[in-house]
Amino acid sequence: MYYVYILKSVIRERYYIGHTADYEKRLKDHNRGKVRSTKPYVPWKIVYLEEFNSKSEAFKREMQIKSYKSGEAFRRLIEK
């Protein structure tokens, strides 16, 4: 299984969208400062998670979510 996830910084109004096969490990990587783009905004929490059967499906969904980041569709996702 693959997952698309949205993280929210606990200290700032910042979001990060990604995909992975192991979301728990990936969250730990983000919170340990191992991801350059998210390191300044540690700690992070998962605010949205979606499951897919293939990596390509997860990647397509990630790109779709990124295309409407900060718009109404994005807000609806993170408010679920």
PDB file of N, CA, C and O in Angstrom:
ATOM      1  N   MET A   1       0.838  -1.188   0.000  1.00  0.00           N
ATOM      2  CA  MET A   1       0.000   0.000   0.000  1.00  0.00           C
ATOM      3  C   MET A   1       0.883   1.251   0.000  1.00  0.00           C
ATOM      4  O   MET A   1       1.974   1.256   0.530  1.00  0.00           O
ATOM      5  N   TYR A   2       0.336   2.300  -0.595  1.00  0.00           N
ATOM      6  CA  TYR A   2       1.002   3.600  -0.616  1.00  0.00           C
ATOM      7  C   TYR A   2       0.034   4.638  -0.074  1.00  0.00           C
ATOM      8  O   TYR A   2      -1.180   4.463  -0.141  1.00  0.00           O
ATOM      9  N   TYR A   3       0.595   5.704   0.445  1.00  0.00           N
ATOM     10  CA  TYR A   3      -0.213   6.717   1.116  1.00  0.00           C
ATOM     11  C   TYR A   3       0.158   8.108   0.627  1.00  0.00           C
ATOM     12  O   TYR A   3       1.325   8.395   0.380  1.00  0.00           O
ATOM     13  N   VAL A   4      -0.850   8.950   0.527  1.00  0.00           N
ATOM     14  CA  VAL A   4      -0.651  10.384   0.337  1.00  0.00           C
ATOM     15  C   VAL A   4      -0.966  10.998   1.688  1.00  0.00           C
ATOM     16  O   VAL A   4      -1.959  10.644   2.323  1.00  0.00           O
ATOM     17  N   TYR A   5      -0.103  11.903   2.120  1.00  0.00           N
ATOM     18  CA  TYR A   5      -0.302  12.501   3.436  1.00  0.00           C
ATOM     19  C   TYR A   5      -0.125  14.011   3.366  1.00  0.00           C
ATOM     20  O   TYR A   5       0.578  14.528   2.502  1.00  0.00           O
ATOM     21  N   ILE A   6      -0.808  14.677   4.273  1.00  0.00           N
ATOM     22  CA  ILE A   6      -0.617  16.114   4.454  1.00  0.00           C
ATOM     23  C   ILE A   6      -0.183  16.308   5.898  1.00  0.00           C
ATOM     24  O   ILE A   6      -0.837  15.826   6.822  1.00  0.00           O
ATOM     25  N   LEU A   7       0.937  16.996   6.052  1.00  0.00           N
ATOM     26  CA  LEU A   7       1.441  17.324   7.374  1.00  0.00           C
ATOM     27  C   LEU A   7       1.184  18.797   7.657  1.00  0.00           C
ATOM     28  O   LEU A   7       1.189  19.617   6.743  1.00  0.00           O
ATOM     29  N   LYS A   8       0.994  19.095   8.931  1.00  0.00           N
ATOM     30  CA  LYS A   8       0.882  20.490   9.361  1.00  0.00           C
ATOM     31  C   LYS A   8       1.925  20.728  10.446  1.00  0.00           C
ATOM     32  O   LYS A   8       2.069  19.920  11.367  1.00  0.00           O
ATOM     33  N   SER A   9       2.647  21.814  10.326  1.00  0.00           N
ATOM     34  CA  SER A   9       3.615  22.185  11.351  1.00  0.00           C
ATOM     35  C   SER A   9       2.867  22.583  12.614  1.00  0.00           C
ATOM     36  O   SER A   9       1.876  23.315  12.559  1.00  0.00           O
ATOM     37  N   VAL A  10       3.355  22.112  13.748  1.00  0.00           N
ATOM     38  CA  VAL A  10       2.737  22.439  15.031  1.00  0.00           C
ATOM     39  C   VAL A  10       3.051  23.883  15.425  1.00  0.00           C
ATOM     40  O   VAL A  10       2.250  24.538  16.093  1.00  0.00           O
ATOM     41  N   ILE A  11       4.192  24.419  14.961  1.00  0.00           N
ATOM     42  CA  ILE A  11       4.621  25.760  15.388  1.00  0.00           C
ATOM     43  C   ILE A  11       4.300  26.877  14.399  1.00  0.00           C
ATOM     44  O   ILE A  11       4.329  28.044  14.764  1.00  0.00           O
ATOM     45  N   ARG A  12       4.010  26.520  13.156  1.00  0.00           N
ATOM     46  CA  ARG A  12       3.721  27.518  12.123  1.00  0.00           C
ATOM     47  C   ARG A  12       2.538  27.069  11.283  1.00  0.00           C
ATOM     48  O   ARG A  12       2.193  25.899  11.257  1.00  0.00           O
ATOM     49  N   GLU A  13       1.976  27.982  10.542  1.00  0.00           N
ATOM     50  CA  GLU A  13       0.868  27.666   9.635  1.00  0.00           C
ATOM     51  C   GLU A  13       1.449  27.196   8.298  1.00  0.00           C
ATOM     52  O   GLU A  13       1.349  27.870   7.277  1.00  0.00           O
ATOM     53  N   ARG A  14       2.104  26.026   8.315  1.00  0.00           N
ATOM     54  CA  ARG A  14       2.747  25.449   7.143  1.00  0.00           C
ATOM     55  C   ARG A  14       2.233  24.042   6.915  1.00  0.00           C
ATOM     56  O   ARG A  14       1.976  23.304   7.865  1.00  0.00           O
ATOM     57  N   TYR A  15       2.122  23.672   5.644  1.00  0.00           N
ATOM     58  CA  TYR A  15       1.677  22.333   5.269  1.00  0.00           C
ATOM     59  C   TYR A  15       2.699  21.700   4.337  1.00  0.00           C
ATOM     60  O   TYR A  15       3.416  22.395   3.618  1.00  0.00           O
ATOM     61  N   TYR A  16       2.743  20.384   4.365  1.00  0.00           N
ATOM     62  CA  TYR A  16       3.612  19.624   3.472  1.00  0.00           C
ATOM     63  C   TYR A  16       2.800  18.452   2.933  1.00  0.00           C
ATOM     64  O   TYR A  16       2.110  17.766   3.699  1.00  0.00           O
ATOM     65  N   ILE A  17       2.893  18.207   1.632  1.00  0.00           N
ATOM     66  CA  ILE A  17       2.159  17.121   0.986  1.00  0.00           C
ATOM     67  C   ILE A  17       3.178  16.149   0.405  1.00  0.00           C
ATOM     68  O   ILE A  17       4.126  16.562  -0.262  1.00  0.00           O
ATOM     69  N   GLY A  18       2.971  14.856   0.655  1.00  0.00           N
ATOM     70  CA  GLY A  18       3.890  13.864   0.125  1.00  0.00           C
ATOM     71  C   GLY A  18       3.214  12.514  -0.042  1.00  0.00           C
ATOM     72  O   GLY A  18       2.041  12.347   0.282  1.00  0.00           O
ATOM     73  N   HIS A  19       3.984  11.543  -0.549  1.00  0.00           N
ATOM     74  CA  HIS A  19       3.484  10.179  -0.645  1.00  0.00           C
ATOM     75  C   HIS A  19       4.590   9.218  -0.205  1.00  0.00           C
ATOM     76  O   HIS A  19       5.780   9.540  -0.296  1.00  0.00           O
ATOM     77  N   THR A  20       4.193   8.056   0.311  1.00  0.00           N
ATOM     78  CA  THR A  20       5.145   7.099   0.860  1.00  0.00           C
ATOM     79  C   THR A  20       4.495   5.734   1.019  1.00  0.00           C
ATOM     80  O   THR A  20       3.267   5.629   1.001  1.00  0.00           O
ATOM     81  N   ALA A  21       5.322   4.721   1.212  1.00  0.00           N
ATOM     82  CA  ALA A  21       4.811   3.384   1.513  1.00  0.00           C
ATOM     83  C   ALA A  21       4.695   3.186   3.021  1.00  0.00           C
ATOM     84  O   ALA A  21       3.968   2.301   3.475  1.00  0.00           O
ATOM     85  N   ASP A  22       5.392   3.997   3.807  1.00  0.00           N
ATOM     86  CA  ASP A  22       5.382   3.855   5.271  1.00  0.00           C
ATOM     87  C   ASP A  22       5.232   5.238   5.899  1.00  0.00           C
ATOM     88  O   ASP A  22       6.220   5.909   6.188  1.00  0.00           O
ATOM     89  N   TYR A  23       3.992   5.665   6.116  1.00  0.00           N
ATOM     90  CA  TYR A  23       3.756   7.032   6.590  1.00  0.00           C
ATOM     91  C   TYR A  23       4.254   7.259   8.012  1.00  0.00           C
ATOM     92  O   TYR A  23       4.652   8.366   8.361  1.00  0.00           O
ATOM     93  N   GLU A  24       4.252   6.222   8.849  1.00  0.00           N
ATOM     94  CA  GLU A  24       4.739   6.404  10.224  1.00  0.00           C
ATOM     95  C   GLU A  24       6.240   6.680  10.244  1.00  0.00           C
ATOM     96  O   GLU A  24       6.712   7.576  10.938  1.00  0.00           O
ATOM     97  N   LYS A  25       6.994   5.921   9.443  1.00  0.00           N
ATOM     98  CA  LYS A  25       8.441   6.156   9.333  1.00  0.00           C
ATOM     99  C   LYS A  25       8.712   7.518   8.711  1.00  0.00           C
ATOM    100  O   LYS A  25       9.597   8.251   9.157  1.00  0.00           O
ATOM    101  N   ARG A  26       7.941   7.862   7.704  1.00  0.00           N
ATOM    102  CA  ARG A  26       8.138   9.146   7.027  1.00  0.00           C
ATOM    103  C   ARG A  26       7.888  10.311   7.975  1.00  0.00           C
ATOM    104  O   ARG A  26       8.622  11.299   7.968  1.00  0.00           O
ATOM    105  N   LEU A  27       6.853  10.221   8.808  1.00  0.00           N
ATOM    106  CA  LEU A  27       6.586  11.275   9.789  1.00  0.00           C
ATOM    107  C   LEU A  27       7.760  11.403  10.755  1.00  0.00           C
ATOM    108  O   LEU A  27       8.178  12.513  11.089  1.00  0.00           O
ATOM    109  N   LYS A  28       8.307  10.272  11.190  1.00  0.00           N
ATOM    110  CA  LYS A  28       9.484  10.312  12.077  1.00  0.00           C
ATOM    111  C   LYS A  28      10.656  10.996  11.386  1.00  0.00           C
ATOM    112  O   LYS A  28      11.372  11.790  12.013  1.00  0.00           O
ATOM    113  N   ASP A  29      10.857  10.699  10.100  1.00  0.00           N
ATOM    114  CA  ASP A  29      11.935  11.359   9.340  1.00  0.00           C
ATOM    115  C   ASP A  29      11.736  12.871   9.310  1.00  0.00           C
ATOM    116  O   ASP A  29      12.686  13.633   9.514  1.00  0.00           O
ATOM    117  N   HIS A  30      10.513  13.297   9.054  1.00  0.00           N
ATOM    118  CA  HIS A  30      10.223  14.738   9.035  1.00  0.00           C
ATOM    119  C   HIS A  30      10.514  15.345  10.413  1.00  0.00           C
ATOM    120  O   HIS A  30      11.155  16.393  10.513  1.00  0.00           O
ATOM    121  N   ASN A  31      10.065  14.698  11.465  1.00  0.00           N
ATOM    122  CA  ASN A  31      10.214  15.252  12.815  1.00  0.00           C
ATOM    123  C   ASN A  31      11.636  15.150  13.358  1.00  0.00           C
ATOM    124  O   ASN A  31      11.989  15.873  14.292  1.00  0.00           O
ATOM    125  N   ARG A  32      12.458  14.308  12.771  1.00  0.00           N
ATOM    126  CA  ARG A  32      13.871  14.218  13.175  1.00  0.00           C
ATOM    127  C   ARG A  32      14.756  15.176  12.373  1.00  0.00           C
ATOM    128  O   ARG A  32      15.961  15.192  12.544  1.00  0.00           O
ATOM    129  N   GLY A  33      14.134  15.944  11.474  1.00  0.00           N
ATOM    130  CA  GLY A  33      14.886  16.915  10.689  1.00  0.00           C
ATOM    131  C   GLY A  33      15.640  16.312   9.519  1.00  0.00           C
ATOM    132  O   GLY A  33      16.560  16.922   8.988  1.00  0.00           O
ATOM    133  N   LYS A  34      15.246  15.125   9.071  1.00  0.00           N
ATOM    134  CA  LYS A  34      15.936  14.457   7.969  1.00  0.00           C
ATOM    135  C   LYS A  34      15.464  14.921   6.588  1.00  0.00           C
ATOM    136  O   LYS A  34      16.035  14.522   5.579  1.00  0.00           O
ATOM    137  N   VAL A  35      14.423  15.735   6.546  1.00  0.00           N
ATOM    138  CA  VAL A  35      13.898  16.242   5.276  1.00  0.00           C
ATOM    139  C   VAL A  35      14.189  17.743   5.241  1.00  0.00           C
ATOM    140  O   VAL A  35      13.656  18.513   6.041  1.00  0.00           O
ATOM    141  N   ARG A  36      15.037  18.144   4.319  1.00  0.00           N
ATOM    142  CA  ARG A  36      15.520  19.525   4.268  1.00  0.00           C
ATOM    143  C   ARG A  36      14.391  20.551   4.216  1.00  0.00           C
ATOM    144  O   ARG A  36      14.422  21.571   4.912  1.00  0.00           O
ATOM    145  N   SER A  37      13.371  20.294   3.401  1.00  0.00           N
ATOM    146  CA  SER A  37      12.307  21.293   3.213  1.00  0.00           C
ATOM    147  C   SER A  37      11.398  21.444   4.428  1.00  0.00           C
ATOM    148  O   SER A  37      10.715  22.457   4.559  1.00  0.00           O
ATOM    149  N   THR A  38      11.366  20.459   5.312  1.00  0.00           N
ATOM    150  CA  THR A  38      10.474  20.555   6.475  1.00  0.00           C
ATOM    151  C   THR A  38      11.225  20.791   7.785  1.00  0.00           C
ATOM    152  O   THR A  38      10.600  21.093   8.802  1.00  0.00           O
ATOM    153  N   LYS A  39      12.525  20.687   7.761  1.00  0.00           N
ATOM    154  CA  LYS A  39      13.335  20.801   8.978  1.00  0.00           C
ATOM    155  C   LYS A  39      13.076  22.077   9.792  1.00  0.00           C
ATOM    156  O   LYS A  39      12.956  22.011  11.019  1.00  0.00           O
ATOM    157  N   PRO A  40      12.953  23.250   9.161  1.00  0.00           N
ATOM    158  CA  PRO A  40      12.761  24.478   9.952  1.00  0.00           C
ATOM    159  C   PRO A  40      11.411  24.560  10.682  1.00  0.00           C
ATOM    160  O   PRO A  40      11.239  25.421  11.539  1.00  0.00           O
ATOM    161  N   TYR A  41      10.484  23.683  10.344  1.00  0.00           N
ATOM    162  CA  TYR A  41       9.125  23.804  10.884  1.00  0.00           C
ATOM    163  C   TYR A  41       8.737  22.634  11.792  1.00  0.00           C
ATOM    164  O   TYR A  41       7.561  22.423  12.066  1.00  0.00           O
ATOM    165  N   VAL A  42       9.703  21.869  12.254  1.00  0.00           N
ATOM    166  CA  VAL A  42       9.479  20.738  13.169  1.00  0.00           C
ATOM    167  C   VAL A  42       8.875  21.262  14.453  1.00  0.00           C
ATOM    168  O   VAL A  42       9.255  22.339  14.912  1.00  0.00           O
ATOM    169  N   PRO A  43       7.959  20.582  15.083  1.00  0.00           N
ATOM    170  CA  PRO A  43       7.406  19.257  14.776  1.00  0.00           C
ATOM    171  C   PRO A  43       6.202  19.323  13.841  1.00  0.00           C
ATOM    172  O   PRO A  43       5.547  20.352  13.705  1.00  0.00           O
ATOM    173  N   TRP A  44       5.911  18.168  13.221  1.00  0.00           N
ATOM    174  CA  TRP A  44       4.816  18.012  12.281  1.00  0.00           C
ATOM    175  C   TRP A  44       3.809  17.001  12.802  1.00  0.00           C
ATOM    176  O   TRP A  44       4.160  16.107  13.568  1.00  0.00           O
ATOM    177  N   LYS A  45       2.562  17.149  12.353  1.00  0.00           N
ATOM    178  CA  LYS A  45       1.537  16.136  12.637  1.00  0.00           C
ATOM    179  C   LYS A  45       0.786  15.840  11.349  1.00  0.00           C
ATOM    180  O   LYS A  45       0.678  16.710  10.476  1.00  0.00           O
ATOM    181  N   ILE A  46       0.292  14.620  11.228  1.00  0.00           N
ATOM    182  CA  ILE A  46      -0.489  14.240  10.046  1.00  0.00           C
ATOM    183  C   ILE A  46      -1.910  14.759  10.213  1.00  0.00           C
ATOM    184  O   ILE A  46      -2.563  14.482  11.221  1.00  0.00           O
ATOM    185  N   VAL A  47      -2.381  15.516   9.226  1.00  0.00           N
ATOM    186  CA  VAL A  47      -3.750  16.028   9.264  1.00  0.00           C
ATOM    187  C   VAL A  47      -4.629  15.387   8.201  1.00  0.00           C
ATOM    188  O   VAL A  47      -5.848  15.569   8.213  1.00  0.00           O
ATOM    189  N   TYR A  48      -4.013  14.640   7.262  1.00  0.00           N
ATOM    190  CA  TYR A  48      -4.790  13.971   6.216  1.00  0.00           C
ATOM    191  C   TYR A  48      -3.988  12.783   5.709  1.00  0.00           C
ATOM    192  O   TYR A  48      -2.772  12.872   5.539  1.00  0.00           O
ATOM    193  N   LEU A  49      -4.694  11.665   5.466  1.00  0.00           N
ATOM    194  CA  LEU A  49      -4.051  10.450   4.982  1.00  0.00           C
ATOM    195  C   LEU A  49      -5.006   9.731   4.048  1.00  0.00           C
ATOM    196  O   LEU A  49      -6.190   9.580   4.360  1.00  0.00           O
ATOM    197  N   GLU A  50      -4.491   9.315   2.904  1.00  0.00           N
ATOM    198  CA  GLU A  50      -5.293   8.604   1.906  1.00  0.00           C
ATOM    199  C   GLU A  50      -4.482   7.398   1.425  1.00  0.00           C
ATOM    200  O   GLU A  50      -3.280   7.504   1.214  1.00  0.00           O
ATOM    201  N   GLU A  51      -5.129   6.250   1.233  1.00  0.00           N
ATOM    202  CA  GLU A  51      -4.457   4.999   0.882  1.00  0.00           C
ATOM    203  C   GLU A  51      -4.675   4.629  -0.588  1.00  0.00           C
ATOM    204  O   GLU A  51      -5.768   4.796  -1.115  1.00  0.00           O
ATOM    205  N   PHE A  52      -3.610   4.079  -1.229  1.00  0.00           N
ATOM    206  CA  PHE A  52      -3.667   3.678  -2.636  1.00  0.00           C
ATOM    207  C   PHE A  52      -3.000   2.322  -2.828  1.00  0.00           C
ATOM    208  O   PHE A  52      -2.132   1.937  -2.051  1.00  0.00           O
ATOM    209  N   ASN A  53      -3.378   1.643  -3.899  1.00  0.00           N
ATOM    210  CA  ASN A  53      -2.807   0.334  -4.200  1.00  0.00           C
ATOM    211  C   ASN A  53      -1.450   0.419  -4.896  1.00  0.00           C
ATOM    212  O   ASN A  53      -0.676  -0.528  -4.830  1.00  0.00           O
ATOM    213  N   SER A  54      -1.166   1.518  -5.571  1.00  0.00           N
ATOM    214  CA  SER A  54       0.098   1.618  -6.301  1.00  0.00           C
ATOM    215  C   SER A  54       0.763   2.965  -6.046  1.00  0.00           C
ATOM    216  O   SER A  54       0.114   3.956  -5.704  1.00  0.00           O
ATOM    217  N   LYS A  55       2.064   2.963  -6.250  1.00  0.00           N
ATOM    218  CA  LYS A  55       2.846   4.183  -6.090  1.00  0.00           C
ATOM    219  C   LYS A  55       2.429   5.238  -7.107  1.00  0.00           C
ATOM    220  O   LYS A  55       2.351   6.426  -6.787  1.00  0.00           O
ATOM    221  N   SER A  56       2.129   4.797  -8.331  1.00  0.00           N
ATOM    222  CA  SER A  56       1.746   5.770  -9.366  1.00  0.00           C
ATOM    223  C   SER A  56       0.421   6.457  -9.039  1.00  0.00           C
ATOM    224  O   SER A  56       0.271   7.652  -9.276  1.00  0.00           O
ATOM    225  N   GLU A  57      -0.524   5.711  -8.485  1.00  0.00           N
ATOM    226  CA  GLU A  57      -1.799   6.318  -8.075  1.00  0.00           C
ATOM    227  C   GLU A  57      -1.563   7.347  -6.969  1.00  0.00           C
ATOM    228  O   GLU A  57      -2.154   8.433  -6.990  1.00  0.00           O
ATOM    229  N   ALA A  58      -0.729   6.985  -5.999  1.00  0.00           N
ATOM    230  CA  ALA A  58      -0.436   7.897  -4.888  1.00  0.00           C
ATOM    231  C   ALA A  58       0.241   9.164  -5.403  1.00  0.00           C
ATOM    232  O   ALA A  58      -0.099  10.277  -4.989  1.00  0.00           O
ATOM    233  N   PHE A  59       1.186   8.996  -6.328  1.00  0.00           N
ATOM    234  CA  PHE A  59       1.884  10.159  -6.878  1.00  0.00           C
ATOM    235  C   PHE A  59       0.930  11.075  -7.634  1.00  0.00           C
ATOM    236  O   PHE A  59       0.983  12.304  -7.480  1.00  0.00           O
ATOM    237  N   LYS A  60       0.042  10.505  -8.434  1.00  0.00           N
ATOM    238  CA  LYS A  60      -0.945  11.309  -9.170  1.00  0.00           C
ATOM    239  C   LYS A  60      -1.821  12.105  -8.211  1.00  0.00           C
ATOM    240  O   LYS A  60      -2.106  13.286  -8.438  1.00  0.00           O
ATOM    241  N   ARG A  61      -2.250  11.454  -7.133  1.00  0.00           N
ATOM    242  CA  ARG A  61      -3.092  12.136  -6.139  1.00  0.00           C
ATOM    243  C   ARG A  61      -2.311  13.240  -5.426  1.00  0.00           C
ATOM    244  O   ARG A  61      -2.850  14.329  -5.181  1.00  0.00           O
ATOM    245  N   GLU A  62      -1.052  12.974  -5.109  1.00  0.00           N
ATOM    246  CA  GLU A  62      -0.219  13.998  -4.487  1.00  0.00           C
ATOM    247  C   GLU A  62      -0.140  15.232  -5.383  1.00  0.00           C
ATOM    248  O   GLU A  62      -0.318  16.364  -4.923  1.00  0.00           O
ATOM    249  N   MET A  63       0.099  15.029  -6.664  1.00  0.00           N
ATOM    250  CA  MET A  63       0.183  16.144  -7.611  1.00  0.00           C
ATOM    251  C   MET A  63      -1.151  16.883  -7.715  1.00  0.00           C
ATOM    252  O   MET A  63      -1.189  18.110  -7.810  1.00  0.00           O
ATOM    253  N   GLN A  64      -2.254  16.127  -7.666  1.00  0.00           N
ATOM    254  CA  GLN A  64      -3.570  16.759  -7.715  1.00  0.00           C
ATOM    255  C   GLN A  64      -3.779  17.653  -6.498  1.00  0.00           C
ATOM    256  O   GLN A  64      -4.217  18.798  -6.623  1.00  0.00           O
ATOM    257  N   ILE A  65      -3.456  17.147  -5.319  1.00  0.00           N
ATOM    258  CA  ILE A  65      -3.618  17.943  -4.092  1.00  0.00           C
ATOM    259  C   ILE A  65      -2.714  19.168  -4.138  1.00  0.00           C
ATOM    260  O   ILE A  65      -3.137  20.272  -3.791  1.00  0.00           O
ATOM    261  N   LYS A  66      -1.491  19.005  -4.600  1.00  0.00           N
ATOM    262  CA  LYS A  66      -0.572  20.144  -4.691  1.00  0.00           C
ATOM    263  C   LYS A  66      -1.089  21.201  -5.661  1.00  0.00           C
ATOM    264  O   LYS A  66      -0.856  22.389  -5.467  1.00  0.00           O
ATOM    265  N   SER A  67      -1.828  20.774  -6.681  1.00  0.00           N
ATOM    266  CA  SER A  67      -2.336  21.733  -7.669  1.00  0.00           C
ATOM    267  C   SER A  67      -3.397  22.650  -7.082  1.00  0.00           C
ATOM    268  O   SER A  67      -3.610  23.739  -7.597  1.00  0.00           O
ATOM    269  N   TYR A  68      -4.069  22.220  -6.015  1.00  0.00           N
ATOM    270  CA  TYR A  68      -5.039  23.129  -5.397  1.00  0.00           C
ATOM    271  C   TYR A  68      -4.711  23.461  -3.958  1.00  0.00           C
ATOM    272  O   TYR A  68      -5.560  23.846  -3.173  1.00  0.00           O
ATOM    273  N   LYS A  69      -3.439  23.396  -3.626  1.00  0.00           N
ATOM    274  CA  LYS A  69      -2.994  23.762  -2.287  1.00  0.00           C
ATOM    275  C   LYS A  69      -3.393  25.202  -1.978  1.00  0.00           C
ATOM    276  O   LYS A  69      -3.274  26.079  -2.816  1.00  0.00           O
ATOM    277  N   SER A  70      -3.863  25.391  -0.774  1.00  0.00           N
ATOM    278  CA  SER A  70      -4.305  26.688  -0.259  1.00  0.00           C
ATOM    279  C   SER A  70      -5.640  27.143  -0.829  1.00  0.00           C
ATOM    280  O   SER A  70      -6.122  28.208  -0.490  1.00  0.00           O
ATOM    281  N   GLY A  71      -6.268  26.353  -1.671  1.00  0.00           N
ATOM    282  CA  GLY A  71      -7.583  26.696  -2.190  1.00  0.00           C
ATOM    283  C   GLY A  71      -8.680  26.040  -1.369  1.00  0.00           C
ATOM    284  O   GLY A  71      -8.435  25.392  -0.351  1.00  0.00           O
ATOM    285  N   GLU A  72      -9.899  26.192  -1.802  1.00  0.00           N
ATOM    286  CA  GLU A  72     -11.056  25.644  -1.091  1.00  0.00           C
ATOM    287  C   GLU A  72     -10.997  24.118  -1.009  1.00  0.00           C
ATOM    288  O   GLU A  72     -11.302  23.537   0.033  1.00  0.00           O
ATOM    289  N   ALA A  73     -10.615  23.462  -2.089  1.00  0.00           N
ATOM    290  CA  ALA A  73     -10.529  21.993  -2.082  1.00  0.00           C
ATOM    291  C   ALA A  73      -9.497  21.520  -1.066  1.00  0.00           C
ATOM    292  O   ALA A  73      -9.707  20.521  -0.376  1.00  0.00           O
ATOM    293  N   PHE A  74      -8.390  22.229  -0.946  1.00  0.00           N
ATOM    294  CA  PHE A  74      -7.366  21.881   0.035  1.00  0.00           C
ATOM    295  C   PHE A  74      -7.903  22.043   1.448  1.00  0.00           C
ATOM    296  O   PHE A  74      -7.730  21.169   2.299  1.00  0.00           O
ATOM    297  N   ARG A  75      -8.580  23.123   1.710  1.00  0.00           N
ATOM    298  CA  ARG A  75      -9.153  23.361   3.042  1.00  0.00           C
ATOM    299  C   ARG A  75     -10.157  22.270   3.421  1.00  0.00           C
ATOM    300  O   ARG A  75     -10.215  21.847   4.574  1.00  0.00           O
ATOM    301  N   ARG A  76     -10.946  21.815   2.453  1.00  0.00           N
ATOM    302  CA  ARG A  76     -11.908  20.755   2.738  1.00  0.00           C
ATOM    303  C   ARG A  76     -11.200  19.460   3.154  1.00  0.00           C
ATOM    304  O   ARG A  76     -11.666  18.757   4.031  1.00  0.00           O
ATOM    305  N   LEU A  77     -10.081  19.163   2.521  1.00  0.00           N
ATOM    306  CA  LEU A  77      -9.329  17.959   2.877  1.00  0.00           C
ATOM    307  C   LEU A  77      -8.817  18.022   4.308  1.00  0.00           C
ATOM    308  O   LEU A  77      -8.950  17.070   5.070  1.00  0.00           O
ATOM    309  N   ILE A  78      -8.191  19.121   4.663  1.00  0.00           N
ATOM    310  CA  ILE A  78      -7.556  19.199   5.990  1.00  0.00           C
ATOM    311  C   ILE A  78      -8.561  19.414   7.122  1.00  0.00           C
ATOM    312  O   ILE A  78      -8.226  19.211   8.273  1.00  0.00           O
ATOM    313  N   GLU A  79      -9.800  19.774   6.774  1.00  0.00           N
ATOM    314  CA  GLU A  79     -10.822  19.954   7.801  1.00  0.00           C
ATOM    315  C   GLU A  79     -11.599  18.688   8.081  1.00  0.00           C
ATOM    316  O   GLU A  79     -12.412  18.643   8.997  1.00  0.00           O
ATOM    317  N   LYS A  80     -11.367  17.620   7.298  1.00  0.00           N
ATOM    318  CA  LYS A  80     -12.079  16.346   7.504  1.00  0.00           C
ATOM    319  C   LYS A  80     -11.732  15.737   8.840  1.00  0.00           C
ATOM    320  O   LYS A  80     -10.669  15.796   9.329  1.00  0.00           O
TER     321      LYS A  80
END
